[in-house]
Short mmCIF file of the C-alpha atoms (twelve columns), coordinates in Angstrom:
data_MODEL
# 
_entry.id   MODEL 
# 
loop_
_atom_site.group_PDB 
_atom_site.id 
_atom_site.type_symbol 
_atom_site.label_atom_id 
_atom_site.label_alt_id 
_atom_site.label_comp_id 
_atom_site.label_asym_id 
_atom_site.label_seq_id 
_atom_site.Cartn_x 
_atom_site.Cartn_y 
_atom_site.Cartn_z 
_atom_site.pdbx_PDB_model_num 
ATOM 1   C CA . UNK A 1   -72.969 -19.806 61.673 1 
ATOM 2   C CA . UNK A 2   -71.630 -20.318 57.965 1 
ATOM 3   C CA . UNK A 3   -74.755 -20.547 55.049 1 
ATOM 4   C CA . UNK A 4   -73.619 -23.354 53.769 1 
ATOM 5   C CA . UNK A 5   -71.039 -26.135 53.420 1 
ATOM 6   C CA . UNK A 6   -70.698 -29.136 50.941 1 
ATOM 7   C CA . UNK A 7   -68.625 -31.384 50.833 1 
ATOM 8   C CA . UNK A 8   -68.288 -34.548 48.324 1 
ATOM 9   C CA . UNK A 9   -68.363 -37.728 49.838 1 
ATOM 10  C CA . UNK A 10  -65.047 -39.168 50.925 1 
ATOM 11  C CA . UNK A 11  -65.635 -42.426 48.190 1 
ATOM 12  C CA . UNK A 12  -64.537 -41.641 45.121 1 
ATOM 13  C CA . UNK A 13  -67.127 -42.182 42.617 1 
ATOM 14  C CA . UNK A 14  -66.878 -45.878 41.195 1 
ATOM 15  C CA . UNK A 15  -65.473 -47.159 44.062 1 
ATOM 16  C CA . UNK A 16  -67.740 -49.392 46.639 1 
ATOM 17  C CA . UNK A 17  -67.338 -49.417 51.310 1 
ATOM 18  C CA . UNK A 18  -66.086 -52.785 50.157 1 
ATOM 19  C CA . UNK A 19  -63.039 -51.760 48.641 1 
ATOM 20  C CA . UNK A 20  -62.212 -49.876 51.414 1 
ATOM 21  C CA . UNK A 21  -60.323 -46.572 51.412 1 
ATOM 22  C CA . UNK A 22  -56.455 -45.541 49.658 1 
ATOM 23  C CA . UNK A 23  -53.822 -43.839 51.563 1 
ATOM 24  C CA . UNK A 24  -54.933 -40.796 49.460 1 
ATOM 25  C CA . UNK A 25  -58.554 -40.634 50.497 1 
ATOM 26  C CA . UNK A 26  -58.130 -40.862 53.965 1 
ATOM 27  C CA . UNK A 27  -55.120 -37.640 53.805 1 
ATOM 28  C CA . UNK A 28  -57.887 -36.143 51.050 1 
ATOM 29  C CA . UNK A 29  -60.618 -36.045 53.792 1 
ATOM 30  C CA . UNK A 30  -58.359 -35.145 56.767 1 
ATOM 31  C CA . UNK A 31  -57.377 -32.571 54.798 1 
ATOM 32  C CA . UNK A 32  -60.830 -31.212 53.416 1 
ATOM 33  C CA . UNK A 33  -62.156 -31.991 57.238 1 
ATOM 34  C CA . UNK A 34  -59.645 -29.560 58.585 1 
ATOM 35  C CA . UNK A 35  -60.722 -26.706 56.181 1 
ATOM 36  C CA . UNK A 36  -65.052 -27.588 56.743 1 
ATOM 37  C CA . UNK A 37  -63.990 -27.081 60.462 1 
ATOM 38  C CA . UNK A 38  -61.441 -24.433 60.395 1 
ATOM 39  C CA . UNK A 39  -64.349 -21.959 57.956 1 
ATOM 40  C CA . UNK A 40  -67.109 -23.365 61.026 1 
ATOM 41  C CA . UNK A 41  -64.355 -22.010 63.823 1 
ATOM 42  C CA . UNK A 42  -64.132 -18.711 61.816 1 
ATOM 43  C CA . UNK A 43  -67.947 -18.543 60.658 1 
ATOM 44  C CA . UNK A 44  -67.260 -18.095 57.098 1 
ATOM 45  C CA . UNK A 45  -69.451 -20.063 55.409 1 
ATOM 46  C CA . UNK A 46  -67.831 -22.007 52.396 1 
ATOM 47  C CA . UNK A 47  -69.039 -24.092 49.674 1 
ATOM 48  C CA . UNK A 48  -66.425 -27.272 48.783 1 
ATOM 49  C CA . UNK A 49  -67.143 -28.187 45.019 1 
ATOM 50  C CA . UNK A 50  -66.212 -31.362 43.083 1 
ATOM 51  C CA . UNK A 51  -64.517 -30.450 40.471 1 
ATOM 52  C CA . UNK A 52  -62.125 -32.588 37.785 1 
ATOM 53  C CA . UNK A 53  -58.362 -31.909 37.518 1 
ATOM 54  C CA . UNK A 54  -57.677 -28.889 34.804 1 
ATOM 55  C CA . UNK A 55  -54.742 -27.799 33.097 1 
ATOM 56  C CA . UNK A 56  -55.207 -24.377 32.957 1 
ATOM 57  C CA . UNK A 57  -56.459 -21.357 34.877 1 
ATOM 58  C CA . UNK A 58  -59.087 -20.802 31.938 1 
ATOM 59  C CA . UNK A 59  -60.228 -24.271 32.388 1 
ATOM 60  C CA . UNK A 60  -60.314 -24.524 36.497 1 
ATOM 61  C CA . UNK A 61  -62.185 -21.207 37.076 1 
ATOM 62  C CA . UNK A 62  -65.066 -22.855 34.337 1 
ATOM 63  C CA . UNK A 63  -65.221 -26.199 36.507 1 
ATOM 64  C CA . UNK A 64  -65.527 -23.764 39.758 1 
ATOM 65  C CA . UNK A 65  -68.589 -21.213 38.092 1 
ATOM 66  C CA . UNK A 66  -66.264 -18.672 37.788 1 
ATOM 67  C CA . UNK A 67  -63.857 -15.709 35.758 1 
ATOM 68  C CA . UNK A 68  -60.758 -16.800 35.887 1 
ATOM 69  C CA . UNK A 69  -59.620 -13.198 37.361 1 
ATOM 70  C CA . UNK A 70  -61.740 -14.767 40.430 1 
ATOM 71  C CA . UNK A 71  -59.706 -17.965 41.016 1 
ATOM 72  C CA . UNK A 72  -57.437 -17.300 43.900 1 
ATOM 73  C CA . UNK A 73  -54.191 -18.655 43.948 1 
ATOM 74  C CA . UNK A 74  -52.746 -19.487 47.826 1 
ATOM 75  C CA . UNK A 75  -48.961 -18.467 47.755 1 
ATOM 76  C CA . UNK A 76  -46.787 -19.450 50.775 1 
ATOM 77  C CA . UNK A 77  -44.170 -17.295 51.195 1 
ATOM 78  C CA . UNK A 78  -41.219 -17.494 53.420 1 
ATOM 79  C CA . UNK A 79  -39.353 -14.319 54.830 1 
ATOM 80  C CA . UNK A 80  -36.086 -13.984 56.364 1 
ATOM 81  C CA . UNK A 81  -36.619 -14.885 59.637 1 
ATOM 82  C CA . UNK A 82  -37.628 -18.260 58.757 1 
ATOM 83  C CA . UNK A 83  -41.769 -17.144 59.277 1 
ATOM 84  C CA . UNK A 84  -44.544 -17.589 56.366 1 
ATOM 85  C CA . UNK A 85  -46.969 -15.265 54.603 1 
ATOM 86  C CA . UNK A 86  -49.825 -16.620 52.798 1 
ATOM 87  C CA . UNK A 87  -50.385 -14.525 49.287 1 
ATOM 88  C CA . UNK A 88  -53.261 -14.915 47.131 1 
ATOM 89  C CA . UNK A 89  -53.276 -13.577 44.135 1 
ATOM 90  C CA . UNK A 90  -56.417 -13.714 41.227 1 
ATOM 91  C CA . UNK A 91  -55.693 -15.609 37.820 1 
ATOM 92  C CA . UNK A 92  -54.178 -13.728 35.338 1 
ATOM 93  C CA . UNK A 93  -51.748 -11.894 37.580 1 
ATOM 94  C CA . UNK A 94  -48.924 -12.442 39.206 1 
ATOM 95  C CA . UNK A 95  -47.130 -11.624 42.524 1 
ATOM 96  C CA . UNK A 96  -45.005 -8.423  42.246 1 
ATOM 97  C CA . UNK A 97  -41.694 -8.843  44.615 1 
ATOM 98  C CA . UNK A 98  -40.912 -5.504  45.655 1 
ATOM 99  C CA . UNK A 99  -44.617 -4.458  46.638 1 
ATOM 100 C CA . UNK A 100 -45.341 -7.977  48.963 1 
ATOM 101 C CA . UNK A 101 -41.585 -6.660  50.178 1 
ATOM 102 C CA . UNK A 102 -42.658 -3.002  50.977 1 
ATOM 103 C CA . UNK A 103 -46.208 -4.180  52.381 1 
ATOM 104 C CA . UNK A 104 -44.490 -6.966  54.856 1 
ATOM 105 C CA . UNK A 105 -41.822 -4.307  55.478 1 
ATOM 106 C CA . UNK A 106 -38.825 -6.665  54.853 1 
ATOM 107 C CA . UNK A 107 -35.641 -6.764  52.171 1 
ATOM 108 C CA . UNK A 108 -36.111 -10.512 51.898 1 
ATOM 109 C CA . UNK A 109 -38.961 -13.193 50.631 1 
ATOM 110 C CA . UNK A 110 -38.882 -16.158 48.597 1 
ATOM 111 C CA . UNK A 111 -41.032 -19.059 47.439 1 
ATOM 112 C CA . UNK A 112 -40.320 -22.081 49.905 1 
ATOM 113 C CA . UNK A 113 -39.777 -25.631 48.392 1 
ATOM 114 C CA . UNK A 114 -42.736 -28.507 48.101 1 
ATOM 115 C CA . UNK A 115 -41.364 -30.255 50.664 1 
ATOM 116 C CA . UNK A 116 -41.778 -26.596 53.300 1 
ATOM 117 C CA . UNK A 117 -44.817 -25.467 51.583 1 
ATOM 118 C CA . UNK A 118 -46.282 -29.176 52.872 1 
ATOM 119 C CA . UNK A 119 -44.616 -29.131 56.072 1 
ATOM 120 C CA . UNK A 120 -46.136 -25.633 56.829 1 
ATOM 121 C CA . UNK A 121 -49.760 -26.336 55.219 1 
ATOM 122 C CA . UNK A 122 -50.061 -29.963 55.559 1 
ATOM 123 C CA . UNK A 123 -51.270 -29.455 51.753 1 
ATOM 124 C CA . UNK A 124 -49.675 -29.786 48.538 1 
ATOM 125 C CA . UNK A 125 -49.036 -27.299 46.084 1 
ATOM 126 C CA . UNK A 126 -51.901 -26.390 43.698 1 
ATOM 127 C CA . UNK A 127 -54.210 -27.314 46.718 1 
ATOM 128 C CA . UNK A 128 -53.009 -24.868 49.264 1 
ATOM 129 C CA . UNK A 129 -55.665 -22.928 51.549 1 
ATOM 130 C CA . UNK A 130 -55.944 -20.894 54.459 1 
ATOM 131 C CA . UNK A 131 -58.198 -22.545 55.790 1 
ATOM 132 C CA . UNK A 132 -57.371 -25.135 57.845 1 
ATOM 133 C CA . UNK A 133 -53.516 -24.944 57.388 1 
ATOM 134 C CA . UNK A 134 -51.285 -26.619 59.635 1 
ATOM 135 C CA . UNK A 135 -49.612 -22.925 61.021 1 
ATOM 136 C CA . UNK A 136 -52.147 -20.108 60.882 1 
ATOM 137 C CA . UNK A 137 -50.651 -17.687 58.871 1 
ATOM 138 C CA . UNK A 138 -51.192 -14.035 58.012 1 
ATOM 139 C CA . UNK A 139 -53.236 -13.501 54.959 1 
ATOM 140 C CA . UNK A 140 -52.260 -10.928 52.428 1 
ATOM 141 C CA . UNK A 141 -55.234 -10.479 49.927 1 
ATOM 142 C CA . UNK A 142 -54.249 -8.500  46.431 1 
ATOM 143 C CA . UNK A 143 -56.644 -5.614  46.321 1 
ATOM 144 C CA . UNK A 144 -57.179 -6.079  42.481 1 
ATOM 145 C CA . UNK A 145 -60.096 -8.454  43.919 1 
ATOM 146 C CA . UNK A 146 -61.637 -6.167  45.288 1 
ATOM 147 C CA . UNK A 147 -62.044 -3.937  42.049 1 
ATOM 148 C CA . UNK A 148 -65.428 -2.787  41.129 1 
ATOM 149 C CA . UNK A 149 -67.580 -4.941  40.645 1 
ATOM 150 C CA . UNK A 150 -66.544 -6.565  43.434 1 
ATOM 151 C CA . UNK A 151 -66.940 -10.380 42.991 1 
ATOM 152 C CA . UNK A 152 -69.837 -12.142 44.731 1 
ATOM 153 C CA . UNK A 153 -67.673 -15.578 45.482 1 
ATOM 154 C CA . UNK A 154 -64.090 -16.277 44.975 1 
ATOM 155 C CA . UNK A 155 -62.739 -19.821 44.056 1 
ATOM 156 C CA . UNK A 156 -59.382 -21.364 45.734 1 
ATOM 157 C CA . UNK A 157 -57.839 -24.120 46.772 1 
ATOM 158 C CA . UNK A 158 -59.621 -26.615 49.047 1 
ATOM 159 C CA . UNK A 159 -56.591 -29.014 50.395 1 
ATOM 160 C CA . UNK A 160 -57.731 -31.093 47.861 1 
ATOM 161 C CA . UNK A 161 -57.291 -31.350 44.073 1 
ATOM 162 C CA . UNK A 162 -60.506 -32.354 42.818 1 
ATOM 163 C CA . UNK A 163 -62.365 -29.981 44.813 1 
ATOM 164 C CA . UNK A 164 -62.492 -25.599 44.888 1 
ATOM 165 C CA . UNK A 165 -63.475 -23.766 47.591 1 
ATOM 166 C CA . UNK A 166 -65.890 -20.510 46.934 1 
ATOM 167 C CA . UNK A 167 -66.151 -18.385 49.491 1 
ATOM 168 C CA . UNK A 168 -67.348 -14.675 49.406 1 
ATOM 169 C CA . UNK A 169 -63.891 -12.365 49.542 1 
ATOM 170 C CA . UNK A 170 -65.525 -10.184 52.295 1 
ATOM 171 C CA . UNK A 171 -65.791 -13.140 54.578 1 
ATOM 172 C CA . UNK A 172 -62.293 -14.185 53.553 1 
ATOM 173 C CA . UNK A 173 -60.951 -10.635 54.599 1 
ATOM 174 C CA . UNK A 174 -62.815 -11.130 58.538 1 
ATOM 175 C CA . UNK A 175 -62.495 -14.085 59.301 1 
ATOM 176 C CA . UNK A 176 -58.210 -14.092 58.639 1 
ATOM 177 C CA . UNK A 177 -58.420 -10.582 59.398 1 
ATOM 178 C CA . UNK A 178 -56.571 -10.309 55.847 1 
ATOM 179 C CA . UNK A 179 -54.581 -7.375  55.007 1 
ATOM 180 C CA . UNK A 180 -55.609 -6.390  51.626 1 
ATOM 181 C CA . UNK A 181 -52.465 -4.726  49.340 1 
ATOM 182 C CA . UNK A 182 -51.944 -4.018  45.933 1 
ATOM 183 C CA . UNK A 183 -49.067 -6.990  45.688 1 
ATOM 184 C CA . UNK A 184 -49.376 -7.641  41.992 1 
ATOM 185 C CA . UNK A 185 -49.363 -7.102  38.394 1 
ATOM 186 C CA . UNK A 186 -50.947 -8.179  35.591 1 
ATOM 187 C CA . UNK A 187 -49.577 -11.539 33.634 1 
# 
């Protein structure tokens, strides 16, 4: 049973019931209701986090509580064969080709368009999750997160963009049974 899970209300702060609900906040709590019950469904307990739109890593990871080398980024990657891969990589590196190629065994892997990434996530880029995507993918974890000291809670993408998700990277690792890889590099 997970320790904890928050999540904002689905109004957007100024805004009264009687104005009633956009387009976006109804997709923005589908989506965010799809992750609270996909974490439940996998017993990792998560904590969703308001947080305002940033414009750099620096600047997200400080609105989530954390280092920036603890902000996750959610790659979806695309091999061959027409299947996906999620990658996620810490701030301040960067996915190295030829080792996510060697680890997934294959010659071939590329970065799939907005339009796929959506299609396969039902979330848009820079909000991207495992949790609760659309396809369950396989979950490649770089092992640089799990360098000593070992972080207590990781920040990522929630399926929404003014909200992280923290989540202890142990928990992430069980419940996608995540392969963990060195798959990058330093920026």
């Amino acid at each position: 049973m997970p320790r904890s899970q928050r999540c904002a209300p689905a109004l957007r702060p100024g805004r009264s019931r009687d104005e009633g609900f956009s387009m976006s906040d109804l997709k923005s709590s589908e989506a965010m209701t799809r992750v609270l019950l996909d974490a439940a469904r996998r017993e990792v307990p998560i904590d969703i986090v308001p947080r305002a739109a940033a414009t750099s890593l620096e600047e997200a990871a400080e609105l989530l509580g954390v280092v920036p080398g603890h902000l996750l980024k959610t790659l979806v990657l695309k091999r061959s064969d027409d299947s996906f891969v999620f990658a996620l990589i810490p701030g301040g590196r960067k996915l190295d080709w030829a080792k996510i190629r060697a680890v997934l065994r294959v010659n071939k892997l590329s970065l799939p368009d907005a339009e796929t990434a959506l299609a396969v996530t039902h979330f848009v880029r820079g909000t991207i999750t495992p949790f609760g995507s659309h396809t369950a993918l396989p979950v490649i974890i770089d092992a640089s997160v799990f360098a000593d000291p070992v972080p207590e809670r990781v920040a990522m993408g929630s399926g929404d963009p003014l909200h992280g998700l923290l989540v202890d990277p142990q928990d992430l690792v069980s419940g996608f049974e995540a392969t963990i890889a060195d798959i990058s590099t330093p920026e």
